[in-house]
């Protein structure tokens, strides 16, 4: 009997033969495609990537990443600034002199044309000096829109996708098939572009981009040639920037301020060193202020060109981070240098002031006011004995139309307490005279070693400045010349219109005639103490910023062990990375502790490992304990509340005395607690106290109050710990900065930032 195949017609047999041949050809093409993929080093593993949200919150070192070291699909582990400090980065030369000798390292490779020869992507490169661009401000490209994307599988199907380039992160999203065309919230695929990424030109509308050596090519087809070129420019700019960035190596932390961290960076090609200031504009909401600062520094660098004014070289912006690359001053802060030099005279003070006033004179000629003259902003160019001073930090600087036209500051008061001019305090008017007053404070300190305006609080200091309340103590000014004393008086004149001008200061006889070379030994001793106190308070202020950052993400960006260790080593008399408890009380002062809080107890609380010293780890753990409403901190606040009550009643309040409703009312009133928080607090506590305690519930409320009659209740120390955990704003009342932050939150009606309160108040 014939087999089934033999019974087939001849035409059927021919069809089967053609099908077999076609299948064989397809298999050969698939194998060839796989071989080509391996030939071009395109791995099939998913590259390491991270979400856009986490990328935008990275520390400064994230702007200078190493190439991916892993091709696993798990997300990149977020690292602190400490772990990424010594990373080699991707950066361009800061001097135009390198543009002619440095060849492009990124690849702009084209696909094959009809003749099979490469065709380069015709996009001009103007971002970095390496390609001839001399722009001061370099901004990472951001672009989004719909394009067709070719699939990665062998069928190479084209589908419309929503594509997004966010700095160096390339993503695409699915688009719904319905008529609304909704874009998916989660990206179908993401890849981080690296310096070895490259583009390939395919045809008039199509191109491919290979984000990194570990990625396959992503093939796109734009709606028209213009859209294609827009995408090609953004992608080539991105790769160009990454090649520019990779030549910089991040160094040590040089300083920490209220609006950024300053690091040292090195151009690995020529060894040139710079300083880079990183600012998180999403956190400080001050992009316009940064733009203004950069414009003023550009004016200084290109037009004023004064040797005592810091120079700017480049600005790089990526998402919410702005990095200002500027002149490096290796000599450190002025007062640190004076303390270390060993000998110091009135003549030295005159040399310093002449340079400072000369810099201010140059600024004022261009109608620029600095408005933040203080020790931290006066640096030395090098560690040499004859190093020049350099005036830095133009974050508060402003432009005016003329010296006689004061700039209205609205309700804000620009400057630093202790150095702000009286007219700025009283009427928020800014003129060149304000800089002269601040320079007068610097001169006062240089001559006697302490500031003219002192007080137990910032309010007291501001009031003294407004009144011109300072003294020339005979025992401290005995060895200071009369012309110097007369100049200080004229620079600290309360009335701005009667204050000496910059030009008059530089022509004052003290600079030219009286130059005493007598060593000011007592001044050196006092200056050393003042310098230590100042740095301690600055560290306390830094601690305040760690406490006032509401979100956990913002808090993590500030917790950097290396930065904090640097600050502590500057405080330590021996330059070590820890401070003895006896010297640490000023950290508490800088934090703005209420006078009701026992400083000794709080400093002991910061010593988390109880070794008699505070190091960086203690500092971070102490801040975290405060943020987490630690029991030990709650007990410190409990004692402080008793001190408030003692002051109000003029009678002792022993710790075994339980706090009543009336006691809480007294504390809230004395410490000016915002009314909305008071209402929420008592509403919750009264409700908890009125619940019957019949033992019927297994889930007892953590706040167990001793019930009396009506709304009367009492709280002992252990019960207060539970109350404190529910209402952490009580602790903020005893911390000046945290209290100010809390008040702003309440005024903005953002009480949802206190979840425990919001949830309970809605019950």
XYZ file of C-alpha atoms in Angstrom:
763
model
C 0.000 0.000 0.000
C 1.237 3.472 -0.851
C 2.332 5.630 2.047
C 0.449 8.881 2.754
C 3.285 10.856 1.224
C 3.277 8.763 -1.945
C -0.462 9.423 -2.344
C 0.132 13.226 -2.381
C -0.127 14.963 -5.692
C 3.021 16.201 -7.344
C 1.984 19.835 -6.681
C 1.673 19.086 -2.959
C 5.126 17.546 -2.910
C 6.563 20.666 -4.553
C 4.877 22.886 -1.924
C 6.381 20.841 0.906
C 9.803 21.139 -0.678
C 9.557 24.917 -0.999
C 8.448 25.205 2.677
C 11.448 23.152 3.827
C 13.862 25.312 1.856
C 12.344 28.525 3.263
C 12.596 27.211 6.842
C 16.234 26.363 6.337
C 16.997 29.844 5.024
C 15.247 31.459 8.021
C 17.284 29.364 10.443
C 20.494 30.370 8.696
C 19.535 34.067 8.927
C 18.711 33.747 12.609
C 22.070 32.114 13.314
C 23.842 34.793 11.294
C 21.992 37.527 13.193
C 23.066 36.032 16.515
C 26.656 35.818 15.344
C 26.568 39.452 14.223
C 25.204 40.451 17.627
C 28.102 38.724 19.368
C 30.500 40.272 16.911
C 29.333 43.734 17.974
C 29.530 42.796 21.700
C 25.802 43.237 22.293
C 24.898 41.153 25.305
C 21.404 39.862 25.879
C 21.566 40.422 29.632
C 19.597 43.326 31.037
C 21.989 46.192 31.913
C 22.215 47.716 35.335
C 19.827 50.660 35.657
C 17.980 52.726 38.232
C 14.796 54.756 38.344
C 14.649 58.412 37.354
C 13.414 59.417 40.783
C 16.302 57.808 42.621
C 18.811 59.118 40.088
C 17.693 62.687 40.609
C 18.372 62.414 44.342
C 21.936 61.143 44.035
C 24.799 62.966 45.678
C 27.317 65.086 43.796
C 29.438 62.102 42.796
C 26.565 60.673 40.754
C 27.286 63.284 38.107
C 30.576 61.514 37.495
C 29.775 57.772 37.329
C 31.977 54.881 36.362
C 30.786 52.630 33.530
C 28.332 49.955 34.698
C 30.127 47.043 36.305
C 27.180 44.671 36.302
C 24.701 43.498 33.707
C 22.183 42.046 36.109
C 18.622 43.253 36.128
C 18.588 44.136 39.803
C 18.516 47.872 40.598
C 21.732 49.665 41.439
C 22.359 49.906 45.163
C 22.245 53.556 46.207
C 25.481 54.706 47.750
C 26.324 57.648 49.924
C 28.667 60.432 48.934
C 31.368 58.742 51.009
C 31.350 55.584 48.906
C 31.555 57.482 45.637
C 34.050 60.200 46.548
C 37.160 58.816 44.848
C 35.360 57.788 41.694
C 36.866 58.689 38.335
C 34.426 60.808 36.388
C 33.563 61.808 32.912
C 34.405 65.502 32.408
C 35.885 67.916 29.765
C 38.750 70.367 29.966
C 37.895 73.617 31.621
C 40.354 75.566 29.517
C 39.866 76.253 25.840
C 43.539 75.541 25.267
C 42.796 71.829 25.264
C 40.161 71.937 22.549
C 42.626 71.693 19.697
C 44.626 68.787 21.048
C 41.906 66.601 22.513
C 40.126 64.302 20.109
C 36.553 63.157 20.619
C 36.354 59.938 22.559
C 32.647 59.286 22.067
C 31.622 57.410 18.934
C 29.290 58.965 16.396
C 29.102 56.022 13.997
C 26.695 55.884 11.106
C 24.955 52.973 9.556
C 25.582 51.880 6.009
C 24.312 53.911 3.115
C 23.119 52.426 -0.119
C 26.726 52.005 -1.159
C 27.622 50.237 2.081
C 29.958 53.003 3.384
C 29.531 54.665 6.811
C 27.576 57.894 6.987
C 28.197 60.136 10.041
C 25.363 61.742 11.958
C 25.418 65.380 10.853
C 24.955 67.026 14.252
C 27.140 69.946 15.429
C 28.861 69.439 18.786
C 28.800 72.678 20.754
C 28.335 71.542 24.354
C 31.921 71.295 25.607
C 35.193 73.028 24.813
C 36.433 69.786 23.293
C 34.143 70.416 20.338
C 34.675 74.155 20.201
C 31.711 75.203 22.353
C 32.510 77.968 24.803
C 29.207 78.027 26.664
C 29.581 78.637 30.386
C 26.411 76.784 31.373
C 26.208 73.165 30.255
C 22.832 71.545 30.750
C 22.126 67.839 30.410
C 19.604 67.322 27.583
C 15.988 66.412 28.271
C 13.600 65.371 25.485
C 10.427 63.307 25.190
C 7.934 62.354 22.503
C 6.441 59.577 20.388
C 8.529 57.609 17.914
C 8.366 54.212 16.318
C 10.721 51.703 17.886
C 11.929 48.479 16.342
C 11.608 45.416 18.551
C 14.642 43.593 19.911
C 13.443 40.151 18.789
C 14.240 38.634 15.419
C 10.920 39.735 13.889
C 11.975 43.396 14.363
C 8.397 44.647 14.562
C 7.817 48.399 14.654
C 5.627 49.815 17.425
C 4.840 53.371 18.476
C 6.409 54.152 21.849
C 6.700 57.167 24.097
C 10.464 57.824 24.359
C 12.090 59.904 27.080
C 15.658 61.164 27.491
C 16.117 62.525 31.019
C 19.724 63.657 31.372
C 21.548 60.374 30.862
C 18.598 58.009 31.334
C 16.910 56.738 28.159
C 13.477 55.111 28.560
C 10.502 54.101 26.473
C 6.894 53.454 27.487
C 4.036 51.549 25.946
C 1.103 53.512 24.510
C -2.415 52.124 24.901
C -4.166 50.943 21.729
C -7.371 52.797 22.653
C -8.255 56.103 21.042
C -7.045 57.982 24.152
C -3.444 56.823 23.634
C -2.616 56.743 27.343
C 1.071 56.345 28.158
C 1.995 53.638 30.667
C 3.261 54.886 34.033
C 6.026 52.298 34.226
C 8.775 52.271 31.615
C 8.953 49.196 29.395
C 12.736 49.500 29.400
C 15.354 51.884 30.721
C 19.057 52.207 30.080
C 21.666 54.608 31.368
C 23.734 56.180 28.620
C 27.482 56.030 29.222
C 30.501 57.660 27.614
C 31.009 54.675 25.287
C 27.512 54.978 23.835
C 27.156 55.837 20.144
C 24.679 56.628 17.377
C 24.160 55.069 13.947
C 22.444 56.811 11.050
C 20.083 54.541 9.076
C 18.025 56.694 6.714
C 16.274 60.047 6.505
C 13.981 59.311 9.455
C 15.640 56.374 11.227
C 18.607 56.021 13.533
C 19.867 53.741 16.274
C 21.469 54.500 19.616
C 23.557 52.078 21.635
C 23.368 53.439 25.212
C 26.440 51.549 26.414
C 28.705 48.653 25.553
C 26.414 46.346 27.530
C 23.295 47.304 25.578
C 21.809 46.299 22.245
C 21.125 49.084 19.745
C 17.780 50.825 20.166
C 16.410 51.521 16.672
C 13.963 54.417 16.265
C 12.016 55.914 13.376
C 10.879 59.525 13.762
C 7.842 61.078 12.117
C 10.045 63.339 9.983
C 13.668 64.299 9.398
C 13.430 67.361 11.656
C 12.299 65.275 14.643
C 15.059 62.779 13.952
C 17.720 65.493 14.001
C 16.324 66.884 17.261
C 16.729 63.483 18.899
C 20.168 62.918 17.382
C 21.357 66.269 18.712
C 20.067 65.557 22.222
C 21.669 62.104 22.283
C 25.016 63.253 20.884
C 25.041 66.138 23.368
C 24.453 63.617 26.155
C 27.363 61.412 25.036
C 29.520 64.469 24.479
C 28.873 65.671 28.039
C 29.629 62.249 29.503
C 32.976 62.186 27.693
C 33.615 65.679 29.016
C 32.832 64.644 32.588
C 34.862 61.457 32.703
C 38.212 63.226 33.012
C 37.535 64.660 36.464
C 38.261 62.977 39.762
C 36.340 64.043 42.843
C 38.428 64.913 45.899
C 37.896 65.882 49.514
C 35.097 67.961 50.970
C 36.299 71.543 51.360
C 33.262 73.061 53.000
C 29.585 72.692 53.791
C 27.229 75.641 53.587
C 23.543 76.331 53.830
C 23.010 75.883 50.114
C 25.579 73.346 48.992
C 28.707 71.270 49.484
C 32.099 72.256 48.039
C 34.497 69.555 46.872
C 37.908 69.528 45.281
C 38.157 68.070 41.762
C 41.147 67.301 39.544
C 41.420 67.210 35.763
C 43.238 63.899 35.357
C 44.684 64.907 31.968
C 46.722 67.865 33.156
C 46.536 67.734 36.950
C 44.754 71.085 37.244
C 42.693 71.440 40.397
C 39.376 73.198 40.838
C 36.628 73.577 43.411
C 33.087 72.486 42.616
C 30.037 73.648 44.519
C 27.007 71.365 44.234
C 23.541 72.775 44.822
C 20.306 70.782 44.989
C 17.803 73.265 43.582
C 14.841 70.959 44.183
C 15.556 71.044 47.894
C 16.399 74.717 48.278
C 14.018 75.941 45.554
C 16.587 78.518 44.566
C 17.419 77.936 40.908
C 16.918 81.631 40.147
C 19.358 82.512 42.927
C 21.936 80.115 41.476
C 21.439 81.593 38.003
C 21.983 85.073 39.449
C 25.108 83.908 41.283
C 26.545 82.398 38.098
C 25.844 85.551 36.079
C 27.627 87.686 38.670
C 30.595 85.305 38.735
C 30.685 85.338 34.921
C 30.843 89.141 35.076
C 33.667 88.939 37.617
C 35.652 86.459 35.524
C 35.181 88.076 32.110
C 34.966 91.786 32.936
C 36.103 92.721 36.447
C 39.085 90.328 36.542
C 40.153 91.295 40.056
C 42.819 89.128 41.753
C 40.870 89.023 45.035
C 37.588 87.809 43.504
C 36.967 84.129 42.806
C 36.747 83.042 39.163
C 34.215 80.688 37.601
C 35.041 78.219 34.837
C 32.009 76.102 34.099
C 28.508 75.226 35.289
C 26.905 71.841 34.761
C 23.206 71.233 35.374
C 21.673 67.774 35.503
C 18.055 67.405 36.581
C 17.791 69.101 40.000
C 21.525 69.424 40.636
C 23.727 72.349 39.603
C 27.520 72.106 39.831
C 29.570 75.322 39.777
C 33.214 74.699 38.860
C 35.441 77.530 40.037
C 38.879 78.580 41.204
C 40.369 76.426 43.962
C 41.708 78.208 47.038
C 43.997 75.806 48.883
C 44.882 78.136 51.753
C 41.609 77.583 53.599
C 39.605 80.161 55.529
C 41.218 83.440 56.559
C 40.879 82.992 60.324
C 42.240 79.436 60.178
C 45.308 80.745 58.380
C 45.860 83.536 60.915
C 45.637 81.113 63.835
C 48.141 78.747 62.200
C 50.708 81.379 61.204
C 51.964 81.823 64.800
C 52.590 85.573 64.724
C 50.227 88.352 63.758
C 50.317 92.149 63.856
C 48.220 95.201 63.056
C 50.178 95.531 59.810
C 48.985 92.063 58.784
C 45.405 93.123 59.470
C 45.911 96.203 57.276
C 47.212 94.082 54.380
C 44.190 91.777 54.630
C 41.684 94.625 54.798
C 43.273 96.453 51.877
C 42.760 93.402 49.673
C 39.191 92.896 50.901
C 38.217 96.544 50.378
C 39.897 96.569 46.966
C 37.728 93.608 45.935
C 34.591 95.363 47.205
C 35.564 98.543 45.376
C 35.804 96.598 42.108
C 32.395 95.000 42.700
C 30.721 98.303 43.524
C 32.064 99.920 40.350
C 30.070 97.294 38.450
C 27.032 97.876 40.700
C 27.381 94.505 42.433
C 26.728 94.134 46.164
C 28.146 91.067 47.895
C 25.885 91.254 50.995
C 27.451 88.266 52.769
C 30.903 89.344 53.924
C 31.855 86.884 56.675
C 34.860 84.727 57.666
C 33.697 81.630 55.757
C 33.650 83.592 52.494
C 37.196 84.978 52.753
C 39.714 82.357 51.642
C 43.434 82.287 50.904
C 44.599 81.361 47.416
C 47.364 79.068 48.712
C 49.214 78.019 51.849
C 52.151 80.299 51.063
C 52.971 83.059 53.527
C 52.257 85.806 50.986
C 49.066 84.217 49.622
C 46.360 86.642 48.512
C 42.847 86.604 49.946
C 39.953 85.603 47.678
C 36.366 86.718 48.243
C 33.937 83.900 47.421
C 30.259 82.857 47.611
C 28.048 85.244 45.670
C 24.859 83.408 46.555
C 23.328 86.532 48.132
C 24.982 89.068 45.821
C 22.704 91.445 43.927
C 22.889 93.913 41.071
C 21.753 97.524 41.517
C 21.296 100.332 39.019
C 23.405 102.704 41.043
C 24.868 103.224 44.475
C 22.186 105.769 45.375
C 19.330 103.425 44.477
C 18.895 100.945 47.337
C 17.624 97.536 46.350
C 14.358 96.698 48.060
C 14.625 93.285 49.653
C 10.914 92.876 50.341
C 10.387 90.965 53.548
C 13.664 89.048 53.312
C 16.864 89.927 55.134
C 19.961 88.884 53.199
C 23.138 88.250 55.138
C 24.511 86.486 58.200
C 23.588 87.425 61.765
C 26.432 89.379 63.304
C 27.539 90.899 59.998
C 24.276 92.370 58.634
C 24.119 96.165 58.405
C 21.581 98.065 60.578
C 19.629 99.420 57.582
C 19.167 95.879 56.275
C 17.675 94.846 59.619
C 15.396 97.859 59.974
C 14.211 98.499 56.412
C 15.677 95.757 54.185
C 17.474 98.358 52.086
C 20.679 97.310 50.355
C 23.431 99.683 49.255
C 27.203 99.577 49.002
C 27.258 100.852 52.586
C 25.992 97.438 53.757
C 29.184 95.783 52.493
C 31.287 98.434 54.245
C 29.552 97.679 57.550
C 30.181 93.924 57.186
C 33.836 94.618 56.365
C 33.990 96.757 59.511
C 32.901 93.750 61.575
C 35.721 91.731 59.968
C 38.241 94.472 60.835
C 37.015 94.586 64.441
C 37.590 90.822 64.752
C 41.009 91.005 63.067
C 42.168 93.598 65.607
C 40.866 92.155 68.899
C 39.856 88.553 68.133
C 36.094 88.644 68.798
C 33.045 90.228 67.111
C 31.629 93.623 68.133
C 28.048 92.384 68.489
C 27.458 89.422 70.792
C 24.438 87.978 72.565
C 22.753 84.846 73.821
C 20.392 84.732 70.847
C 20.227 85.919 67.264
C 17.467 88.369 68.180
C 19.660 89.965 70.834
C 22.546 90.296 68.363
C 20.297 91.866 65.716
C 18.944 94.371 68.244
C 22.472 95.391 69.234
C 23.434 95.893 65.585
C 20.331 97.988 64.919
C 21.213 100.224 67.893
C 24.945 100.285 67.151
C 25.557 98.824 70.600
C 29.242 97.842 70.757
C 32.197 98.825 72.947
C 35.946 99.374 72.711
C 37.149 97.629 75.866
C 40.291 99.376 77.090
C 42.099 96.179 78.063
C 41.579 94.716 74.587
C 42.259 97.860 72.523
C 45.254 99.143 74.498
C 47.764 97.947 71.888
C 45.697 98.979 68.844
C 46.530 102.273 67.117
C 44.153 105.225 67.298
C 43.680 105.455 63.490
C 42.606 101.802 63.415
C 40.083 102.407 66.172
C 38.770 105.515 64.395
C 38.369 103.599 61.122
C 36.393 100.831 62.832
C 34.026 103.409 64.341
C 33.340 104.977 60.957
C 32.786 101.613 59.246
C 30.323 100.533 61.965
C 28.333 103.774 61.833
C 24.615 102.972 62.303
C 23.375 105.556 59.777
C 24.189 104.313 56.278
C 24.348 107.797 54.733
C 26.980 108.854 57.279
C 29.044 105.675 57.023
C 32.467 105.866 55.392
C 32.587 104.703 51.742
C 34.856 102.063 50.228
C 36.956 104.697 48.450
C 37.347 106.656 51.678
C 38.368 103.539 53.575
C 41.140 102.772 51.086
C 42.411 106.346 51.405
C 42.336 106.272 55.206
C 45.654 107.127 56.931
C 45.697 103.774 58.729
C 46.646 101.999 55.507
C 49.463 104.345 54.574
C 50.892 105.872 57.747
C 50.294 103.843 60.888
C 51.554 100.265 60.410
C 52.393 98.812 63.805
C 54.407 95.588 63.606
C 53.876 94.748 67.286
C 52.682 91.188 67.710
C 49.061 90.913 68.848
C 49.453 87.833 71.052
C 46.229 88.330 73.017
C 44.323 88.897 69.801
C 45.639 85.581 68.487
C 44.425 83.771 71.608
C 40.970 85.323 71.446
C 40.747 84.756 67.699
C 41.533 81.079 68.178
C 38.685 80.747 70.693
C 36.298 82.710 68.495
C 37.216 80.618 65.456
C 36.518 77.393 67.338
C 33.204 78.708 68.666
C 32.198 79.839 65.179
C 32.915 76.464 63.615
C 31.097 74.675 66.432
C 28.012 76.776 65.870
C 28.246 76.150 62.129
C 28.229 72.431 62.826
C 25.210 72.888 65.055
C 23.489 74.718 62.212
C 24.346 71.828 59.911
C 22.754 69.502 62.447
C 19.672 71.732 62.385
C 19.374 71.300 58.639
C 19.520 67.529 59.103
C 16.700 67.760 61.631
C 14.553 70.186 59.662
C 14.524 68.143 56.455
C 11.101 66.580 56.627
C 11.456 63.841 54.032
C 13.648 60.828 54.620
C 15.138 61.211 51.128
C 16.349 64.755 51.881
C 17.759 63.565 55.201
C 19.770 60.795 53.529
C 21.389 63.262 51.122
C 22.820 65.183 54.098
C 24.054 62.164 56.050
C 27.548 61.780 54.679
C 30.164 60.487 57.100
C 33.119 61.947 55.205
C 31.630 65.440 55.102
C 30.806 65.347 58.804
C 34.224 63.908 59.674
C 35.853 66.814 57.820
C 33.809 69.319 59.820
C 34.699 67.615 63.102
C 38.425 67.484 62.286
C 38.341 71.256 61.686
C 36.892 71.662 65.172
C 39.297 69.344 66.963
C 42.280 71.149 68.551
C 44.558 68.313 67.435
C 42.923 67.999 64.021
C 41.512 64.592 64.936
C 38.153 63.253 63.848
C 36.490 63.517 67.263
C 35.661 66.245 69.794
C 35.858 65.858 73.598
C 32.530 66.407 75.350
C 33.941 69.433 77.148
C 34.334 71.206 73.797
C 31.089 70.001 72.248
C 28.628 72.264 74.060
C 28.881 74.831 71.267
C 27.406 72.329 68.828
C 24.303 72.399 70.990
C 24.391 76.192 70.944
C 24.613 76.243 67.168
C 21.696 73.856 67.014
C 19.586 76.499 68.690
C 18.654 74.561 71.811
C 16.109 76.250 74.005
C 17.596 77.538 77.283
C 15.222 75.133 79.030
C 17.175 72.159 77.611
C 20.177 71.079 79.662
C 23.191 71.354 77.315
C 25.283 68.850 79.267
C 22.557 66.212 79.036
C 22.085 66.845 75.328
C 25.824 66.630 74.576
C 25.968 63.395 76.564
C 23.041 62.150 74.498
C 25.035 62.822 71.300
C 27.871 60.647 72.625
C 26.112 57.519 71.454
C 28.950 55.095 72.253
C 29.668 56.762 75.651
C 33.438 57.075 75.122
C 33.660 60.727 76.154
C 34.012 62.014 72.585
C 31.736 62.895 69.684
C 32.820 61.581 66.293
C 31.063 61.509 62.930
C 29.275 58.259 63.723
C 28.027 59.620 67.054
C 26.846 62.773 65.325
C 24.842 60.895 62.679
C 23.376 58.426 65.161
C 22.452 61.268 67.517
C 20.628 63.136 64.764
C 18.834 59.952 63.762
C 17.806 59.344 67.378
C 16.279 62.824 67.547
C 14.447 62.265 64.259
C 13.215 58.867 65.473
C 11.905 60.339 68.765
C 14.316 58.256 70.831
C 13.332 57.565 74.443
C 16.475 59.252 75.810
C 15.736 62.432 73.875
C 12.109 62.333 75.029
C 13.285 62.259 78.648
C 15.528 65.294 78.032
C 12.475 67.166 76.720
C 10.438 65.979 79.734
C 12.970 67.630 82.056
C 12.938 70.774 79.900
C 9.150 71.002 80.218
C 9.485 70.962 84.002
C 11.923 73.900 83.748
C 9.340 75.859 81.753
C 6.764 75.187 84.451
C 9.202 76.183 87.220
C 9.849 79.506 85.510
C 6.133 80.150 85.063
C 5.115 79.247 88.614
C 8.292 80.511 90.318
C 8.267 77.257 92.264
C 10.206 73.988 91.996
C 8.716 71.320 89.745
C 10.179 67.962 90.787
C 10.497 65.297 88.116
C 8.124 63.004 89.999
C 5.465 65.677 89.510
C 3.213 64.477 86.692
C 2.456 66.860 83.846
C -1.166 67.981 83.730
C -3.259 69.470 80.967
C -2.601 72.912 82.459
C 1.158 72.231 82.347
C 0.994 71.397 78.637
C -1.034 74.553 78.006
C 1.629 76.582 79.814
C 4.483 75.063 77.801
C 2.688 75.516 74.468
C 1.935 79.144 75.292
C 5.453 79.970 76.528
C 7.087 78.384 73.468
C 4.596 79.868 70.973
C 3.377 76.541 69.654
C 1.223 76.974 66.489
C -2.469 76.927 67.412
C -3.490 74.170 64.930
C -1.055 71.759 66.571
C -2.295 72.657 70.054
C -5.892 71.905 69.063
C -5.008 68.587 67.469
C -2.921 67.576 70.487
C -5.598 68.234 73.113
C -8.366 66.750 70.976
C -6.460 63.495 70.730
C -5.323 63.354 74.374
C -8.782 64.216 75.733
C -10.364 61.478 73.639
C -7.819 58.907 74.810
C -8.296 59.914 78.432
C -12.094 59.574 78.221
C -12.004 55.987 76.968
C -13.202 53.559 79.662
C -10.488 51.296 80.991
C -12.597 48.171 81.540
C -9.985 45.732 80.290
C -12.283 44.641 77.461
C -9.823 45.581 74.702
C -6.647 43.684 74.003
C -5.303 46.595 71.940
C -4.606 49.223 74.577
C -3.688 52.635 73.232
C 0.041 53.400 73.602
C -0.851 56.638 75.385
C -2.275 55.416 78.687
C -3.267 58.456 80.738
C -4.275 58.569 84.376
C -7.956 59.537 84.192
C -9.323 61.970 86.729
C -12.498 63.959 86.169
C -13.690 65.715 83.011
C -10.649 66.752 80.965
C -8.173 66.431 83.837
C -5.368 63.963 83.251
C -1.746 63.486 84.256
C 1.331 62.151 82.474
C 4.393 60.730 84.174
C 7.826 60.338 82.541
C 7.147 56.933 80.970
C 3.753 58.019 79.668
C 5.336 61.181 78.259
C 7.650 59.019 76.141
C 4.547 57.557 74.475
C 2.994 60.996 74.031
C 6.253 62.283 72.530
C 6.329 59.438 70.014
C 2.812 60.349 68.910
C 3.505 64.103 68.776
C 7.180 64.743 67.881
C 6.467 68.442 67.326
C 6.842 68.831 71.114
C 10.578 68.228 70.705
C 10.744 70.718 67.831
C 9.521 73.444 70.184
C 12.850 73.209 72.018
C 15.002 73.385 68.839
C 15.028 76.808 67.200
C 15.531 75.748 63.564
C 13.209 72.770 63.798
C 10.582 75.012 65.385
C 10.881 77.565 62.565
C 10.521 74.780 60.024
C 7.470 73.398 61.842
C 5.835 76.838 61.919
C 6.299 77.235 58.168
C 4.716 73.837 57.587
C 1.673 74.746 59.679
C 1.298 78.116 57.932
C 1.348 76.337 54.572
C -1.367 73.974 55.893
C 0.846 70.984 55.121
C 0.065 69.206 58.366
C 0.018 65.944 56.422
C 3.782 66.020 56.942
C 2.965 64.968 60.504
C 1.065 61.751 59.697
C 0.264 60.808 63.268
C -1.403 64.143 63.889
C -3.340 64.210 60.630
C -4.714 60.729 61.022
C -5.847 61.335 64.575
C -7.362 64.746 63.912
C -9.616 63.352 61.219
C -11.084 60.757 63.552
